[in-house]
Coordinates of N, CA and C in Angstrom, one line a residue:
X1 N 57.7 77.0 154.4 CA 59.0 77.1 153.8 C 59.3 75.9 152.9
X2 N 59.9 76.1 151.8 CA 60.1 75.0 150.9 C 61.3 74.2 151.3
X3 N 61.3 73.0 151.0 CA 62.5 72.1 151.3 C 63.7 72.4 150.5
X4 N 63.5 72.7 149.2 CA 64.5 72.9 148.3 C 64.3 74.3 147.5
X5 N 65.2 75.1 147.5 CA 65.0 76.4 146.9 C 65.1 76.2 145.4
X6 N 64.4 77.1 144.6 CA 64.3 77.0 143.2 C 65.7 77.2 142.5
X7 N 66.6 77.9 143.2 CA 68.0 78.1 142.7 C 68.7 76.8 142.7
X8 N 68.6 76.0 143.8 CA 69.2 74.7 143.9 C 68.7 73.8 142.8
X9 N 67.3 73.8 142.7 CA 66.7 72.9 141.7 C 67.2 73.2 140.3
X10 N 67.3 74.5 140.0 CA 67.8 75.0 138.7 C 69.3 74.5 138.5
X11 N 70.1 74.7 139.5 CA 71.5 74.3 139.4 C 71.6 72.8 139.1
X12 N 70.8 72.0 139.8 CA 70.9 70.5 139.7 C 70.4 70.1 138.3
X13 N 69.3 70.7 137.8 CA 68.8 70.4 136.5 C 69.8 70.8 135.4
X14 N 70.4 72.0 135.6 CA 71.4 72.4 134.6 C 72.6 71.5 134.6
X15 N 73.0 71.1 135.8 CA 74.1 70.1 135.9 C 73.8 68.8 135.2
X16 N 72.6 68.3 135.4 CA 72.1 67.1 134.8 C 72.1 67.2 133.2
X17 N 71.6 68.3 132.7 CA 71.5 68.5 131.3 C 72.8 68.8 130.6
X18 N 73.7 69.5 131.3 CA 75.0 69.9 130.7 C 76.1 68.9 130.8
X19 N 76.0 68.0 131.8 CA 77.1 67.0 132.0 C 76.5 65.6 131.7
X20 N 77.3 64.6 131.8 CA 76.9 63.2 131.6 C 76.6 62.5 132.9
X21 N 76.3 63.3 134.0 CA 76.0 62.7 135.3 C 74.6 62.2 135.3
X22 N 74.4 61.1 135.9 CA 73.1 60.5 136.0 C 72.4 61.1 137.3
X23 N 71.1 60.8 137.4 CA 70.3 61.2 138.5 C 70.9 60.5 139.8
X24 N 71.4 59.3 139.7 CA 72.0 58.6 140.8 C 73.3 59.4 141.3
X25 N 74.1 59.8 140.3 CA 75.3 60.6 140.7 C 74.9 61.9 141.4
X26 N 74.0 62.6 140.9 CA 73.6 63.8 141.5 C 72.9 63.6 142.8
X27 N 72.2 62.5 142.9 CA 71.5 62.1 144.2 C 72.5 62.0 145.3
X28 N 73.6 61.3 145.0 CA 74.7 61.1 146.0 C 75.4 62.4 146.3
X29 N 75.6 63.2 145.3 CA 76.3 64.4 145.5 C 75.6 65.4 146.4
X30 N 74.3 65.6 146.1 CA 73.4 66.5 146.8 C 72.6 66.0 147.9
X31 N 72.7 64.7 148.1 CA 71.9 64.0 149.2 C 70.4 64.2 149.0
X32 N 69.9 64.1 147.7 CA 68.5 64.3 147.3 C 68.1 63.1 146.6
X33 N 66.9 62.6 146.8 CA 66.3 61.4 146.1 C 66.4 61.6 144.6
X34 N 66.9 60.5 143.9 CA 67.1 60.6 142.5 C 65.8 60.7 141.7
X35 N 64.7 60.2 142.3 CA 63.4 60.3 141.6 C 62.9 61.8 141.7
X36 N 63.2 62.4 142.7 CA 62.8 63.9 142.8 C 63.6 64.7 141.8
X37 N 64.9 64.4 141.6 CA 65.7 65.1 140.6 C 65.1 64.8 139.2
X38 N 64.8 63.6 139.0 CA 64.2 63.2 137.7 C 62.9 64.0 137.4
X39 N 62.1 64.2 138.5 CA 60.8 64.9 138.4 C 61.1 66.4 138.0
X40 N 62.2 66.9 138.7 CA 62.5 68.3 138.3 C 63.0 68.5 136.9
X41 N 63.8 67.5 136.4 CA 64.3 67.6 135.0 C 63.1 67.4 134.1
X42 N 62.2 66.5 134.3 CA 61.0 66.3 133.5 C 60.1 67.5 133.5
X43 N 59.9 68.1 134.6 CA 59.1 69.3 134.7 C 59.7 70.5 133.9
X44 N 61.0 70.6 134.1 CA 61.8 71.6 133.4 C 61.7 71.5 131.8
X45 N 61.8 70.2 131.4 CA 61.7 69.9 130.0 C 60.3 70.2 129.4
X46 N 59.3 70.0 130.2 CA 57.9 70.2 129.7 C 57.4 71.6 129.8
X47 N 57.8 72.3 131.0 CA 57.2 73.6 131.3 C 58.2 74.7 131.4
X48 N 59.5 74.4 131.3 CA 60.5 75.5 131.5 C 60.9 75.7 132.9
X49 N 61.5 76.9 133.1 CA 62.1 77.2 134.4 C 61.0 77.4 135.5
X50 N 59.8 77.8 135.0 CA 58.6 78.0 136.0 C 58.3 76.7 136.7
X51 N 58.6 75.6 136.2 CA 58.3 74.3 136.8 C 59.1 74.2 138.1
X52 N 60.2 74.9 138.2 CA 61.0 74.7 139.4 C 60.7 75.7 140.5
X53 N 59.8 76.6 140.3 CA 59.4 77.6 141.3 C 58.3 77.1 142.2
X54 N 58.3 77.7 143.4 CA 57.4 77.3 144.4 C 56.0 77.9 144.1
X55 N 55.0 77.1 144.3 CA 53.6 77.6 144.1 C 53.3 78.5 145.3
X56 N 52.6 79.6 145.0 CA 52.3 80.6 146.0 C 51.0 80.5 146.7
X57 N 50.1 79.7 146.0 CA 48.7 79.6 146.6 C 48.2 78.2 146.3
X58 N 47.2 77.8 147.1 CA 46.5 76.5 146.9 C 45.7 76.6 145.6
X59 N 45.8 75.5 144.9 CA 45.1 75.4 143.6 C 43.8 74.6 143.8
X60 N 42.8 75.1 143.1 CA 41.5 74.3 143.1 C 41.2 73.9 141.7
X61 N 41.0 72.6 141.5 CA 40.8 72.1 140.2 C 39.3 71.9 139.9
X62 N 38.9 72.3 138.7 CA 37.5 72.1 138.4 C 37.2 70.6 137.9
X63 N 36.0 70.2 137.9 CA 35.7 68.9 137.4 C 36.1 68.7 135.9
X64 N 36.0 69.8 135.1 CA 36.4 69.7 133.7 C 37.9 69.5 133.6
X65 N 38.7 70.2 134.4 CA 40.1 70.0 134.4 C 40.5 68.5 134.7
X66 N 39.8 68.0 135.8 CA 40.1 66.6 136.2 C 39.7 65.7 135.1
X67 N 38.6 65.9 134.5 CA 38.1 65.0 133.4 C 39.1 65.1 132.2
X68 N 39.6 66.3 131.9 CA 40.6 66.4 130.9 C 41.9 65.6 131.2
X69 N 42.3 65.6 132.4 CA 43.5 64.9 132.8 C 43.3 63.4 132.7
X70 N 42.1 62.9 133.1 CA 41.8 61.5 133.0 C 41.7 61.1 131.6
X71 N 41.0 61.9 130.8 CA 40.9 61.6 129.3 C 42.2 61.6 128.6
X72 N 43.1 62.5 129.0 CA 44.5 62.5 128.4 C 45.2 61.2 128.8
X73 N 45.1 60.8 130.0 CA 45.8 59.6 130.5 C 45.3 58.4 129.8
X74 N 44.0 58.3 129.6 CA 43.4 57.1 128.9 C 43.6 57.1 127.4
X75 N 43.8 58.2 126.8 CA 43.9 58.2 125.3 C 45.3 58.3 124.8
X76 N 46.3 58.5 125.7 CA 47.7 58.6 125.3 C 48.4 57.5 126.1
X77 N 49.6 57.2 125.6 CA 50.4 56.1 126.2 C 51.4 56.6 127.2
X78 N 51.1 57.7 127.7 CA 52.0 58.3 128.8 C 51.8 57.6 130.1
X79 N 52.8 57.6 130.9 CA 52.6 57.0 132.3 C 51.9 58.1 133.1
X80 N 51.5 57.7 134.3 CA 50.8 58.6 135.2 C 51.8 59.7 135.6
X81 N 53.0 59.4 135.8 CA 54.0 60.4 136.2 C 54.2 61.4 135.0
X82 N 54.2 61.0 133.8 CA 54.3 61.9 132.6 C 53.1 62.8 132.5
X83 N 51.9 62.2 132.7 CA 50.7 63.0 132.6 C 50.7 64.0 133.8
X84 N 51.1 63.6 135.0 CA 51.2 64.5 136.1 C 52.1 65.7 135.8
X85 N 53.3 65.4 135.2 CA 54.2 66.4 134.9 C 53.7 67.4 133.8
X86 N 53.0 66.8 132.9 CA 52.5 67.6 131.8 C 51.4 68.6 132.3
X87 N 50.6 68.2 133.3 CA 49.6 69.1 133.8 C 50.0 69.8 135.1
X88 N 51.2 69.6 135.6 CA 51.7 70.2 136.7 C 50.9 69.9 138.0
X89 N 50.7 68.6 138.2 CA 50.0 68.1 139.4 C 50.7 66.9 139.9
X90 N 50.3 66.4 141.0 CA 51.0 65.2 141.6 C 50.5 63.9 140.9
X91 N 51.3 62.9 140.9 CA 51.0 61.7 140.3 C 49.8 61.0 141.1
X92 N 49.8 61.2 142.4 CA 48.7 60.6 143.2 C 47.4 61.2 142.9
X93 N 47.4 62.5 142.4 CA 46.1 63.1 142.1 C 45.5 62.5 140.8
X94 N 46.4 62.2 139.8 CA 45.9 61.5 138.6 C 45.3 60.1 139.0
X95 N 46.0 59.4 139.8 CA 45.5 58.1 140.2 C 44.2 58.2 141.0
X96 N 44.1 59.1 142.0 CA 42.9 59.2 142.8 C 41.7 59.7 141.9
X97 N 41.9 60.7 141.1 CA 40.8 61.1 140.2 C 40.3 60.0 139.3
X98 N 41.3 59.2 138.7 CA 40.9 58.1 137.8 C 40.1 57.1 138.6
X99 N 40.5 56.7 139.8 CA 39.8 55.7 140.5 C 38.4 56.2 141.0
X100 N 38.4 57.5 141.4 CA 37.1 58.1 141.8 C 36.1 58.1 140.6
X101 N 36.6 58.5 139.5 CA 35.8 58.6 138.3 C 35.3 57.2 137.9
X102 N 36.1 56.2 137.9 CA 35.7 54.8 137.6 C 34.7 54.3 138.6
X103 N 34.8 54.6 139.8 CA 33.9 54.1 140.9 C 32.6 54.9 140.9
X104 N 32.6 56.2 140.8 CA 31.4 57.0 141.1 C 31.0 57.9 139.9
X105 N 31.8 57.9 138.8 CA 31.4 58.8 137.7 C 31.8 60.2 137.9
X106 N 31.2 61.1 137.0 CA 31.6 62.5 137.0 C 31.3 63.2 138.3
X107 N 30.3 62.7 139.1 CA 29.9 63.4 140.3 C 31.0 63.3 141.4
X108 N 31.9 62.3 141.3 CA 33.0 62.2 142.2 C 34.1 63.3 142.0
X109 N 34.1 63.9 140.8 CA 35.1 64.9 140.4 C 34.7 66.3 140.8
X110 N 33.4 66.5 141.0 CA 32.9 67.8 141.4 C 33.3 68.2 142.8
X111 N 33.6 69.5 143.0 CA 34.0 69.9 144.4 C 32.9 69.7 145.4
X112 N 33.3 69.3 146.6 CA 32.4 69.0 147.7 C 32.6 70.1 148.8
X113 N 31.5 70.5 149.5 CA 31.7 71.4 150.6 C 32.6 70.9 151.7
X114 N 33.4 71.8 152.2 CA 34.4 71.4 153.2 C 33.8 71.6 154.6
X115 N 34.3 70.9 155.6 CA 33.9 71.1 156.9 C 32.7 70.3 157.4
X116 N 32.3 70.4 158.6 CA 31.2 69.7 159.2 C 29.9 70.4 158.8
X117 N 28.9 69.6 158.5 CA 27.6 70.3 158.2 C 27.0 70.9 159.4
X118 N 26.2 72.0 159.2 CA 25.6 72.7 160.3 C 24.5 71.8 161.0
X119 N 24.5 71.9 162.3 CA 23.4 71.2 163.0 C 22.1 72.0 163.0
X120 N 22.2 73.3 162.9 CA 21.0 74.1 162.9 C 20.4 74.1 161.4
X121 N 19.1 73.8 161.3 CA 18.5 73.7 160.0 C 17.8 74.9 159.5
X122 N 17.6 75.9 160.4 CA 16.8 77.1 160.0 C 17.7 78.3 159.7
X123 N 17.2 79.2 158.9 CA 18.0 80.4 158.6 C 18.0 81.4 159.7
X124 N 18.7 82.5 159.6 CA 18.7 83.6 160.6 C 17.4 84.2 160.7
X125 N 16.7 84.4 159.6 CA 15.4 85.0 159.6 C 14.4 84.2 160.4
X126 N 14.4 82.9 160.2 CA 13.6 81.9 160.9 C 13.9 82.0 162.4
X127 N 15.2 82.1 162.7 CA 15.6 82.1 164.1 C 15.1 83.4 164.8
X128 N 15.0 84.5 164.1 CA 14.5 85.7 164.7 C 13.0 85.6 164.9
X129 N 12.3 85.0 164.0 CA 10.8 84.8 164.2 C 10.5 83.9 165.3
X130 N 11.4 82.9 165.6 CA 11.2 82.0 166.7 C 11.4 82.7 168.1
X131 N 12.3 83.6 168.1 CA 12.6 84.3 169.4 C 11.6 85.3 169.9

């Protein structure tokens, strides 16, 4: 379950854009962090109303996408938060991908297998032959 419904987000963003209230005023009124409200407004301005909707599935990012994000961050004068908002990702992801790329190169951006490696080294066919 999401913490804030998209209707509430849209209402707060609309209120911010249509009145002269600051994010601090809205933060006090709705008991929501002002930085979060600013993120909603920025996402709305960059991507429209879809930015306020809940994601329905886990996203998997390719190494090319990660490299494009890093390249955009390094070639433009946008902050990490602005780059994250533009690509609809978390600011921490931009930071982590950049540091991994600087430390280990492109190999660090490629997907890695999840979970514990198997202790058994032979295939099913080999196991049948052994039995």
